[in-house]
XYZ file of C-alpha atoms in Angstrom:
692
model
C -17.312 -104.162 -74.131
C -16.334 -100.287 -74.650
C -12.796 -99.884 -76.467
C -10.151 -98.465 -74.381
C -9.843 -95.168 -76.649
C -13.716 -94.608 -76.449
C -14.887 -91.332 -75.105
C -17.509 -91.860 -72.498
C -18.934 -88.369 -73.125
C -19.448 -89.329 -76.793
C -21.249 -92.584 -75.622
C -23.496 -90.319 -73.403
C -24.347 -87.845 -76.217
C -25.640 -90.849 -78.034
C -28.471 -91.265 -75.581
C -31.740 -90.719 -77.273
C -33.769 -87.382 -76.518
C -37.084 -87.346 -74.819
C -39.490 -88.688 -77.608
C -36.774 -90.248 -79.650
C -37.498 -93.966 -80.403
C -36.388 -96.424 -77.647
C -33.361 -98.198 -78.065
C -35.203 -101.630 -78.649
C -36.791 -100.113 -81.838
C -33.807 -98.727 -83.786
C -34.595 -97.250 -87.195
C -34.389 -99.621 -90.100
C -30.781 -100.076 -91.320
C -29.167 -99.174 -88.238
C -26.436 -101.542 -88.041
C -25.657 -101.415 -84.202
C -28.922 -102.811 -83.278
C -28.420 -105.926 -85.555
C -26.051 -107.531 -83.297
C -28.233 -108.543 -80.454
C -31.051 -109.611 -82.608
C -28.595 -112.005 -84.300
C -27.122 -113.331 -81.145
C -30.187 -114.136 -79.329
C -30.982 -116.956 -81.823
C -27.748 -118.460 -81.502
C -27.822 -118.280 -77.750
C -31.370 -120.201 -77.941
C -29.960 -122.696 -80.151
C -26.993 -123.432 -77.707
C -29.576 -123.923 -74.849
C -31.703 -126.160 -76.921
C -28.506 -128.205 -77.972
C -27.422 -128.224 -74.246
C -30.870 -129.362 -72.981
C -30.725 -132.202 -75.904
C -27.434 -133.383 -74.909
C -28.454 -133.233 -71.254
C -31.472 -135.309 -71.940
C -30.024 -138.094 -74.281
C -26.393 -138.516 -72.811
C -26.290 -137.057 -69.255
C -29.511 -138.475 -67.651
C -29.777 -141.891 -66.169
C -32.607 -143.737 -64.254
C -31.606 -144.496 -60.551
C -32.894 -147.867 -60.999
C -30.294 -148.463 -63.557
C -27.450 -147.321 -61.196
C -28.977 -149.448 -58.320
C -28.592 -152.451 -60.593
C -25.463 -151.554 -61.974
C -24.010 -151.212 -58.658
C -25.254 -154.791 -57.517
C -23.671 -156.127 -60.655
C -20.474 -154.301 -60.006
C -20.308 -155.012 -56.496
C -20.450 -158.813 -57.079
C -17.795 -158.730 -59.531
C -15.535 -156.859 -57.229
C -15.968 -159.267 -54.694
C -15.279 -162.064 -57.077
C -12.196 -160.497 -58.465
C -10.755 -160.092 -54.991
C -11.335 -163.717 -54.139
C -9.418 -164.574 -57.410
C -6.641 -162.458 -56.368
C -6.767 -163.645 -53.009
C -6.010 -167.037 -53.899
C -2.753 -165.995 -55.544
C -1.623 -164.055 -52.665
C 1.155 -166.275 -51.162
C 3.274 -166.095 -54.435
C 2.353 -162.739 -56.127
C 1.398 -160.209 -53.334
C 3.583 -161.115 -50.310
C 7.015 -160.874 -49.529
C 7.096 -164.693 -49.949
C 6.533 -164.436 -53.563
C 8.226 -163.144 -56.611
C 8.278 -159.330 -55.552
C 8.545 -158.094 -52.273
C 7.038 -154.807 -51.305
C 10.176 -152.922 -50.170
C 11.974 -153.976 -53.671
C 9.013 -152.466 -55.318
C 8.981 -149.176 -53.420
C 12.642 -148.575 -54.423
C 12.386 -150.209 -58.119
C 8.621 -149.416 -58.902
C 7.523 -151.085 -62.314
C 5.897 -147.831 -63.462
C 5.929 -144.126 -62.813
C 3.547 -142.454 -60.561
C 3.163 -145.734 -58.531
C 0.936 -145.926 -55.252
C -0.358 -148.869 -53.604
C -1.980 -149.338 -50.410
C -0.812 -153.019 -50.510
C 2.639 -152.121 -50.290
C 1.874 -151.622 -46.276
C 1.418 -155.370 -46.150
C 4.506 -157.600 -46.193
C 4.012 -161.165 -44.606
C 1.407 -163.540 -46.144
C -0.593 -163.172 -43.080
C -0.803 -159.439 -43.362
C -1.611 -159.650 -47.143
C -4.532 -162.079 -46.127
C -5.623 -159.115 -43.893
C -5.435 -156.668 -46.653
C -7.733 -158.928 -48.925
C -10.041 -159.611 -46.132
C -10.465 -155.777 -45.562
C -10.907 -155.410 -49.206
C -13.573 -157.935 -49.412
C -15.694 -156.294 -46.707
C -15.389 -153.020 -48.546
C -16.563 -154.373 -51.732
C -19.544 -156.247 -49.718
C -20.310 -152.861 -48.283
C -20.454 -151.072 -51.577
C -22.555 -154.053 -53.208
C -25.378 -153.929 -50.491
C -25.055 -150.068 -50.465
C -24.367 -149.410 -47.030
C -22.579 -145.898 -46.961
C -22.272 -146.482 -50.647
C -20.527 -142.936 -51.463
C -17.613 -144.081 -49.022
C -17.341 -147.577 -49.738
C -17.420 -146.683 -53.612
C -14.422 -144.387 -53.092
C -12.643 -146.754 -51.019
C -13.522 -149.567 -53.693
C -11.616 -147.443 -56.170
C -8.557 -146.831 -53.949
C -8.167 -150.541 -53.284
C -8.663 -151.860 -56.943
C -6.140 -149.451 -58.037
C -3.799 -150.091 -55.407
C -4.072 -154.073 -56.003
C -3.174 -153.265 -59.904
C -0.209 -150.970 -58.792
C 1.369 -153.379 -56.419
C 2.216 -156.151 -59.424
C 1.938 -153.856 -62.776
C 3.358 -156.620 -64.674
C 0.131 -158.802 -64.497
C -1.977 -155.846 -65.596
C -3.801 -156.131 -68.630
C -6.924 -154.398 -70.197
C -9.428 -155.841 -67.942
C -7.671 -154.240 -64.892
C -8.064 -151.085 -66.803
C -11.377 -151.625 -67.458
C -12.255 -152.388 -63.381
C -10.117 -149.088 -62.509
C -12.510 -147.066 -65.158
C -15.488 -148.337 -64.222
C -14.899 -148.108 -60.353
C -13.685 -144.684 -60.871
C -16.917 -143.458 -63.054
C -18.981 -145.293 -60.251
C -17.719 -142.803 -57.452
C -19.416 -140.017 -59.180
C -22.802 -141.629 -59.403
C -25.451 -142.129 -56.696
C -25.588 -145.771 -57.046
C -27.057 -146.034 -53.629
C -30.707 -144.568 -54.254
C -32.392 -147.671 -55.071
C -31.820 -151.305 -54.091
C -29.564 -150.303 -51.344
C -29.394 -150.594 -47.547
C -29.074 -146.604 -47.656
C -32.144 -146.401 -49.518
C -34.031 -148.477 -46.877
C -32.372 -146.487 -43.905
C -33.300 -143.216 -45.494
C -36.834 -144.536 -46.393
C -37.245 -145.772 -42.701
C -36.115 -142.387 -41.701
C -38.364 -140.055 -43.525
C -41.681 -142.431 -43.545
C -42.433 -143.539 -40.116
C -45.748 -145.629 -40.524
C -47.761 -146.216 -37.622
C -51.147 -147.670 -38.941
C -52.457 -149.890 -41.865
C -53.458 -146.573 -43.714
C -49.891 -145.412 -43.479
C -48.897 -148.785 -45.172
C -51.373 -147.854 -47.898
C -49.495 -144.633 -48.991
C -47.244 -145.816 -51.486
C -45.856 -142.096 -52.680
C -42.055 -142.439 -53.233
C -39.803 -139.745 -52.302
C -38.121 -137.499 -55.185
C -34.559 -138.950 -54.505
C -35.965 -142.319 -55.330
C -37.881 -141.412 -58.562
C -35.934 -138.616 -60.241
C -33.570 -139.317 -62.741
C -29.957 -138.258 -62.211
C -28.347 -135.727 -64.334
C -24.551 -135.429 -64.736
C -21.817 -135.113 -67.018
C -20.270 -138.403 -65.542
C -23.155 -140.250 -67.480
C -21.933 -138.897 -70.829
C -18.234 -139.572 -69.850
C -19.309 -143.232 -68.866
C -21.011 -143.894 -72.124
C -18.786 -142.169 -74.371
C -15.655 -144.238 -72.560
C -17.546 -147.472 -73.221
C -18.195 -146.646 -76.930
C -14.436 -145.599 -77.298
C -13.458 -148.886 -76.251
C -15.537 -150.413 -79.045
C -14.299 -147.793 -81.650
C -10.638 -148.505 -81.127
C -10.933 -152.137 -80.718
C -12.087 -152.070 -84.457
C -10.087 -149.329 -86.136
C -6.822 -150.680 -84.313
C -7.331 -154.042 -85.824
C -5.896 -153.291 -89.032
C -3.642 -156.126 -89.885
C -3.811 -158.664 -92.813
C -4.438 -161.728 -90.266
C -7.808 -159.899 -89.217
C -8.663 -159.191 -93.043
C -8.015 -162.879 -93.947
C -10.348 -164.090 -91.202
C -7.352 -165.690 -89.465
C -7.662 -164.532 -85.886
C -9.667 -166.996 -84.333
C -7.742 -169.771 -85.521
C -4.573 -168.409 -83.976
C -6.378 -167.142 -80.505
C -7.830 -170.706 -80.045
C -4.088 -172.014 -80.380
C -2.785 -169.807 -77.671
C -2.343 -172.641 -74.917
C -1.206 -170.439 -72.238
C -4.650 -168.563 -72.494
C -7.333 -170.986 -73.530
C -9.771 -172.900 -71.535
C -10.967 -176.539 -72.236
C -13.618 -175.416 -74.203
C -11.540 -173.661 -76.424
C -9.314 -176.655 -76.760
C -12.204 -178.850 -78.079
C -13.500 -176.014 -80.295
C -10.162 -175.511 -82.182
C -10.074 -179.488 -82.769
C -13.689 -179.598 -84.113
C -14.689 -176.175 -85.582
C -13.915 -176.205 -89.442
C -11.716 -173.577 -90.403
C -14.240 -171.441 -92.441
C -16.338 -171.141 -89.318
C -13.200 -169.798 -87.411
C -13.149 -167.253 -90.499
C -16.841 -166.398 -90.221
C -16.561 -165.720 -86.361
C -13.420 -163.401 -86.591
C -15.207 -161.100 -89.262
C -18.362 -161.588 -86.948
C -16.495 -160.033 -83.967
C -15.304 -157.115 -86.173
C -18.801 -156.478 -87.343
C -20.272 -156.837 -83.968
C -17.728 -154.530 -82.484
C -18.256 -151.896 -85.055
C -22.132 -152.276 -84.365
C -21.854 -151.528 -80.754
C -20.627 -148.011 -81.268
C -23.898 -146.464 -82.740
C -26.062 -149.035 -80.795
C -24.645 -147.513 -77.571
C -24.412 -143.897 -78.584
C -27.782 -143.562 -80.709
C -29.664 -140.923 -79.170
C -32.877 -142.337 -81.051
C -34.506 -145.760 -80.774
C -32.815 -146.581 -77.458
C -35.793 -148.793 -76.855
C -34.222 -151.214 -79.392
C -30.454 -150.015 -79.499
C -29.683 -150.374 -75.973
C -30.909 -153.761 -75.647
C -29.290 -154.726 -78.790
C -26.053 -153.286 -77.534
C -26.397 -155.259 -74.277
C -26.992 -158.222 -75.760
C -24.103 -158.072 -78.279
C -21.873 -157.137 -75.256
C -22.987 -160.126 -73.315
C -22.588 -162.387 -76.384
C -19.051 -161.162 -77.166
C -17.531 -161.054 -73.690
C -19.421 -164.248 -72.556
C -17.757 -165.945 -75.623
C -14.411 -164.543 -74.588
C -14.918 -165.475 -71.094
C -15.475 -168.820 -71.348
C -12.766 -169.335 -73.911
C -10.132 -167.653 -72.726
C -8.360 -166.773 -69.306
C -8.500 -163.032 -69.710
C -8.955 -162.233 -66.247
C -11.606 -159.451 -65.415
C -11.981 -157.942 -68.974
C -14.989 -159.822 -70.327
C -17.148 -159.773 -67.066
C -16.438 -155.783 -66.260
C -17.444 -155.117 -69.853
C -20.768 -156.904 -69.322
C -21.024 -154.929 -65.897
C -20.260 -151.678 -67.751
C -23.513 -152.789 -70.016
C -25.839 -152.347 -67.098
C -25.539 -148.561 -67.461
C -27.513 -148.643 -70.730
C -30.944 -149.424 -69.709
C -33.556 -146.589 -69.785
C -36.780 -145.742 -67.865
C -38.513 -147.198 -70.895
C -36.568 -150.564 -70.237
C -37.765 -150.435 -66.696
C -41.486 -149.866 -67.464
C -41.340 -152.492 -70.013
C -39.906 -154.689 -67.253
C -42.667 -153.989 -64.914
C -45.495 -154.600 -67.411
C -43.825 -158.089 -68.207
C -43.454 -159.155 -64.487
C -47.092 -157.776 -63.667
C -48.320 -160.192 -65.954
C -46.710 -163.043 -64.510
C -47.282 -161.807 -60.887
C -50.616 -161.831 -58.797
C -51.507 -159.508 -56.110
C -51.877 -160.558 -52.888
C -53.269 -159.617 -49.425
C -51.061 -160.021 -46.489
C -53.263 -160.274 -43.099
C -50.894 -159.550 -40.105
C -51.297 -159.488 -36.443
C -52.281 -155.684 -35.720
C -51.402 -155.971 -32.139
C -47.684 -157.518 -32.806
C -44.835 -154.971 -33.131
C -42.951 -157.470 -35.107
C -45.583 -158.264 -37.472
C -45.884 -154.383 -38.305
C -42.238 -154.060 -38.599
C -42.401 -156.770 -41.295
C -45.039 -155.215 -43.043
C -42.977 -151.830 -43.170
C -40.217 -153.747 -44.794
C -42.483 -155.342 -47.269
C -44.086 -152.039 -48.365
C -40.646 -150.788 -49.304
C -39.476 -154.008 -51.293
C -43.034 -153.999 -53.067
C -42.011 -151.706 -55.875
C -44.933 -152.852 -58.033
C -47.642 -152.633 -55.322
C -48.967 -155.859 -55.606
C -49.403 -156.374 -52.087
C -52.136 -154.998 -49.918
C -52.206 -155.032 -46.023
C -54.684 -155.934 -43.609
C -54.894 -155.952 -39.911
C -56.184 -159.194 -38.253
C -57.781 -158.863 -34.954
C -58.060 -161.714 -32.093
C -61.506 -163.049 -31.337
C -64.262 -160.699 -32.167
C -64.183 -157.976 -34.501
C -63.718 -155.439 -31.689
C -60.339 -157.192 -30.918
C -61.837 -158.943 -27.397
C -61.177 -162.374 -26.541
C -60.206 -165.256 -28.650
C -56.805 -166.518 -29.566
C -54.250 -164.498 -31.128
C -54.141 -164.712 -35.010
C -51.103 -165.793 -36.953
C -48.243 -163.595 -37.329
C -49.020 -163.189 -40.807
C -51.087 -165.084 -43.572
C -51.595 -164.277 -47.147
C -55.088 -164.052 -48.898
C -55.623 -164.117 -52.751
C -58.156 -161.591 -53.515
C -59.364 -163.200 -56.499
C -60.839 -166.480 -55.215
C -60.320 -166.093 -51.084
C -57.412 -168.865 -50.646
C -55.472 -168.196 -47.701
C -51.916 -169.236 -47.679
C -49.848 -170.081 -44.051
C -46.351 -170.688 -43.092
C -44.073 -171.464 -46.191
C -46.976 -171.014 -48.527
C -47.201 -167.334 -47.382
C -43.668 -166.552 -47.966
C -43.856 -168.085 -51.145
C -46.839 -165.928 -52.453
C -45.371 -162.724 -51.208
C -42.018 -163.532 -52.824
C -43.967 -164.120 -56.136
C -45.436 -160.917 -55.687
C -42.210 -158.764 -55.161
C -39.857 -157.732 -57.860
C -37.148 -160.153 -58.536
C -38.720 -162.333 -55.716
C -38.744 -165.486 -57.514
C -34.920 -165.386 -57.870
C -34.625 -164.856 -54.497
C -36.596 -167.716 -53.174
C -33.792 -170.082 -53.083
C -31.688 -167.635 -51.054
C -34.276 -167.231 -48.681
C -35.019 -171.035 -48.318
C -31.262 -171.315 -47.871
C -31.139 -168.875 -45.210
C -34.115 -170.652 -43.453
C -32.204 -173.776 -43.679
C -34.723 -175.434 -46.129
C -37.674 -174.783 -43.254
C -39.218 -171.168 -43.813
C -42.552 -172.561 -42.457
C -41.006 -173.798 -39.312
C -38.927 -170.674 -38.772
C -42.099 -168.531 -39.326
C -43.884 -170.596 -37.161
C -41.238 -170.258 -34.224
C -41.381 -166.342 -34.985
C -44.994 -166.588 -34.579
C -45.081 -167.887 -31.040
C -42.175 -166.013 -29.733
C -43.444 -162.613 -31.650
C -43.376 -160.710 -28.185
C -40.245 -161.712 -27.085
C -38.691 -161.048 -30.408
C -40.125 -157.447 -30.653
C -38.957 -156.769 -27.106
C -35.372 -158.261 -27.965
C -35.017 -155.712 -30.908
C -36.520 -153.022 -29.199
C -39.602 -152.828 -31.746
C -42.333 -150.841 -31.375
C -44.675 -148.302 -33.321
C -42.470 -145.419 -34.416
C -43.530 -142.060 -33.532
C -44.579 -139.712 -36.271
C -42.276 -138.392 -38.571
C -41.465 -134.659 -38.378
C -42.240 -132.743 -41.304
C -39.138 -132.178 -43.297
C -37.348 -128.821 -42.770
C -36.624 -126.417 -45.550
C -32.973 -126.052 -46.148
C -31.278 -123.163 -45.373
C -29.829 -120.431 -47.803
C -26.265 -121.500 -46.854
C -26.863 -125.244 -47.315
C -28.368 -124.500 -50.571
C -25.641 -122.580 -51.807
C -23.027 -125.254 -50.358
C -25.113 -127.650 -52.497
C -24.732 -125.926 -55.482
C -21.243 -125.465 -54.761
C -20.524 -129.407 -54.468
C -22.338 -129.801 -57.772
C -20.153 -127.509 -59.529
C -17.064 -128.837 -58.089
C -18.158 -132.477 -58.891
C -19.090 -131.561 -62.473
C -15.641 -129.355 -62.750
C -13.623 -132.761 -61.767
C -15.812 -134.811 -64.085
C -14.998 -132.437 -67.085
C -11.081 -132.411 -66.077
C -11.168 -136.542 -65.989
C -13.067 -136.396 -69.302
C -10.106 -134.072 -70.827
C -7.609 -136.328 -69.355
C -9.230 -139.449 -71.119
C -9.504 -137.671 -74.211
C -5.830 -136.516 -73.983
C -4.653 -140.256 -73.200
C -6.894 -142.078 -75.997
C -5.189 -139.639 -78.486
C -1.790 -140.425 -77.407
C -2.065 -144.079 -76.545
C -3.950 -145.388 -79.653
C -1.919 -146.046 -82.804
C -4.562 -145.377 -85.223
C -4.936 -141.633 -84.222
C -2.839 -139.504 -86.487
C 0.392 -138.384 -85.346
C -0.394 -134.588 -85.774
C -2.573 -135.017 -82.752
C -0.014 -136.907 -80.572
C 0.824 -134.248 -77.879
C 2.955 -133.942 -74.778
C 1.006 -134.128 -71.604
C 1.568 -132.040 -68.460
C 3.013 -133.884 -65.461
C -0.268 -133.288 -63.613
C -2.250 -134.937 -66.385
C 0.203 -137.696 -66.527
C 0.045 -138.161 -62.817
C -3.839 -138.029 -63.003
C -3.764 -140.908 -65.464
C -0.982 -143.333 -64.094
C -1.167 -143.212 -60.490
C -4.854 -144.939 -60.637
C -3.943 -146.590 -63.970
C -6.829 -144.898 -65.956
C -5.341 -145.878 -69.252
C -7.152 -145.585 -72.567
C -5.285 -147.902 -75.214
C -7.779 -150.194 -76.658
C -6.802 -152.845 -79.083
C -6.909 -156.773 -78.042
C -5.107 -158.457 -80.617
C -4.270 -155.532 -82.768
C -3.217 -154.848 -85.213
C -2.776 -158.571 -85.736
C -3.288 -161.212 -83.366
C -0.437 -162.953 -81.534
C 0.723 -166.117 -83.662
C 3.479 -167.263 -81.215
C 2.488 -169.186 -78.110
C 4.800 -169.362 -74.996
C 5.303 -169.924 -71.393
C 7.669 -170.013 -68.456
C 9.427 -173.462 -67.661
C 11.826 -174.203 -65.142
C 14.376 -176.875 -64.976
C 15.496 -176.739 -61.300
C 17.773 -179.654 -59.634
C 17.216 -180.522 -55.987
C 19.932 -181.336 -53.658
C 19.342 -185.314 -54.094
C 19.582 -184.796 -57.880
C 15.982 -184.495 -59.033
C 14.676 -182.067 -61.834
C 11.548 -180.238 -61.057
C 9.757 -177.240 -61.740
C 8.892 -175.295 -58.589
C 5.793 -173.756 -60.295
C 4.059 -177.045 -60.916
C 5.888 -179.491 -58.359
C 6.433 -181.669 -61.858
C 9.326 -182.476 -64.001
C 10.040 -179.571 -66.186
C 7.988 -179.582 -69.660
C 10.309 -177.853 -72.269
C 8.109 -178.951 -75.232
C 4.879 -176.936 -75.743
C 3.891 -178.299 -79.136
C 1.927 -181.321 -77.633
C -0.144 -179.008 -75.252
C -3.697 -179.030 -75.093
C -4.181 -176.153 -72.793
C -1.858 -175.316 -70.147
C -4.426 -174.503 -67.520
C -2.573 -171.441 -66.473
C -4.801 -168.675 -64.704
C -4.548 -165.077 -66.052
C -2.347 -163.873 -63.221
C 0.377 -166.728 -63.806
C 0.236 -166.584 -67.481
C 0.860 -162.710 -67.647
C 3.270 -162.800 -65.153
C 5.139 -165.582 -67.215
C 4.684 -163.392 -70.274
C 5.894 -160.151 -68.792
C 8.893 -161.296 -66.685
C 10.322 -162.771 -69.728
C 10.866 -159.431 -71.497
C 14.261 -157.479 -71.057
C 12.456 -154.715 -69.337
C 11.742 -156.458 -66.712
C 15.041 -158.336 -66.100
C 15.342 -156.119 -62.614
C 12.684 -158.412 -61.220
C 14.046 -161.531 -62.035
C 17.037 -161.361 -59.706
C 16.279 -161.210 -56.679
C 12.508 -161.277 -57.226
C 12.008 -164.473 -59.230
C 15.299 -166.183 -58.128
C 14.427 -166.001 -54.271
C 10.821 -167.213 -54.921
C 12.179 -170.347 -56.312
C 15.063 -170.857 -53.764
C 12.419 -170.912 -51.114
C 10.533 -174.068 -52.819
C 11.455 -176.138 -49.888
C 9.772 -173.755 -47.621
C 6.527 -173.953 -49.400
C 6.633 -177.961 -49.874
C 8.307 -178.535 -46.318
C 10.619 -181.116 -47.522
C 14.243 -180.471 -46.904
C 15.314 -182.803 -49.736
C 13.593 -180.200 -52.372
C 16.304 -177.695 -51.479
C 17.404 -176.296 -54.895
C 21.145 -176.066 -55.699
C 20.722 -174.888 -59.321
C 17.798 -173.862 -61.947
C 17.606 -172.526 -65.128
C 14.323 -170.719 -66.075
C 13.334 -170.836 -69.830
C 11.064 -169.013 -72.006
C 9.421 -172.151 -73.948
C 7.643 -170.925 -77.238
C 6.336 -172.122 -80.493
C 4.405 -170.790 -83.628
C 0.847 -171.343 -83.571
C -0.359 -173.722 -86.510
C -0.694 -172.352 -89.831
C -4.414 -171.421 -90.870
C -5.865 -174.830 -91.788
C -3.395 -176.894 -89.911
C -3.201 -178.020 -86.245
C 0.296 -178.710 -85.316
C 2.543 -176.120 -83.842
C 6.102 -175.802 -84.927
C 9.493 -174.233 -84.110
C 9.571 -175.353 -80.593
C 12.453 -173.644 -78.736
C 13.522 -173.104 -75.014
C 15.183 -169.511 -74.420
C 17.031 -169.499 -71.022
C 16.387 -166.007 -69.533
C 17.582 -166.774 -65.904
C 20.419 -169.085 -64.626
C 21.688 -169.973 -61.109
C 24.311 -172.489 -59.347
C 24.462 -172.430 -55.580
C 27.850 -170.881 -54.731
C 30.200 -173.377 -53.365
C 28.046 -176.429 -53.832
C 29.725 -179.702 -54.226
C 27.410 -182.535 -55.113
C 27.592 -185.781 -52.846
C 29.501 -188.669 -53.790
C 27.965 -190.498 -56.967
C 26.028 -187.489 -57.725
C 26.864 -185.739 -61.117
C 28.081 -182.455 -61.255
C 26.080 -179.390 -61.892
C 25.756 -178.468 -65.479
C 27.405 -174.949 -66.349
C 25.230 -171.749 -66.308
C 23.396 -171.147 -69.219
C 24.000 -167.908 -71.097
C 21.063 -165.807 -70.568
C 19.161 -164.800 -73.842
C 16.610 -162.234 -74.771
C 12.953 -163.255 -75.234
C 11.548 -160.120 -76.395
C 11.430 -156.574 -75.237
């Protein structure tokens, strides 16, 4: 670029005369010509670095994305059912926090939730039903992009409705569902892929069925910055989960001992483990968790040897989080971290899996009624399911070879090309399934859908083949038209969409880095910074937080839960949460059997910062106890809510100690006078602090 005070005429005067050396061949020692020569290698290195990053970190197999969608969708449905089961007391206006109170007194800044639009229990049931349908559509891959976006909005809305029960698992669900929005997870193993394949390939003959060429969209790997962001985010979780665990309890190997004695969150299996595992074993497991989490970072990020490192990472994640999941009630954390691992398989692993499956499957010939539109429609479906190309298709004709006379053939039969054996009915279905990828695992589902009689169902379809074909409007489809070349305008719009997508991904990545720096205690203070308002809104509205450190820097050594001593109008003492007499002694517990939602609500409502949600929220819920039981005698005239806590046993011991009950909410019915012969109500308890 020319300087502002440079004389244009001087530049023109410097042009070489005719016969002088060309500009790209300067005289030796001319300094002006060295800059382009020096910049060219630098530009080449940058391009090579960009290609290397794109190849190793921004590229993913579309089969991996399809499998990832199936796992994520199944978990989203399961987690929806888990929350739905708690809808009455936690999400509806009959529960502990009404939507109108939360709207005017939000539990976090930048709070938005679609669930605020649903008030009564019936309305909340509708909301969860619609959510489940959305997750199911994402799972099967129907209008995948649309339902991926809706799934993200719904899971973040559910989180924001009751922030008090949020834990790291909820954040993982939000993050993984957000990153999935930018991925073409519907290109394989989906209804969308099936419909698109039917639209683009409309077979008419057996020869058309033999053409197994796949379209580019189903084969080419996907390249985007979202792959890099998702993998880096996964590695970041484990990195901070290691470096943030800097406390002496971790160093001494005591963490597993303390965690197994947290009665509010352990399962029955953990209770057995803490009673029978020797202390030295718990120490070894503690140090093993640290080592495994540290190893997961290079295994996930390694650009080389991924044929080995990625399976090691997946196996380590499954073992680590599977153990957490069966030992502790952590909500979605363990299972969605396992789902995240399904982004790790590469094309090498799919090829190895195909070779393994081919060694255990056998090719088969499917002979179908060539005159039946129903049979041909079934063959078109099998062609799309037969990813390993182990099936071949032949037409069967009635009677003679020229198709004249004789009875109609079976709708379909299967022949073993090696020895000529023929399979019919249920046997034919079994042989087809064993040749399809994953067909052996799908066999129980197929048998269940056929009510245990697939052979009889196939026989009925064979006898009624023409009527079924007419009912569904089946027939030989017309020839597919040749695909039209995209117009210049559509190409420009497509490029614009890619640029917009990658720009948004880069912005979200910068926001994630900023949040990780500010939220993790192990990051040096000099790197902490004030985020712009729009960055805070980007992070907090969808709850895309980045603070990682389960049981860090030290694990919890104090156990605790909520207990309510309520007095009914007939003088009984009852805990409305359990329907049993109140238990104010935690030291004899062998696991409280609380779900994640309940135990996290108990743990958060006792904090001083959540006092505003005790009255009217918790108080009104407790007073509605007779409405839930349908018994007038359960009317509550007084109650005291306690945070009951004790200290976990010291290392090498098994008995908790220092049990105490801290009153955090007290109520007496105004103007109440006990019946003759009934004792007077005890005085109001002085509410104390049970934590900040």
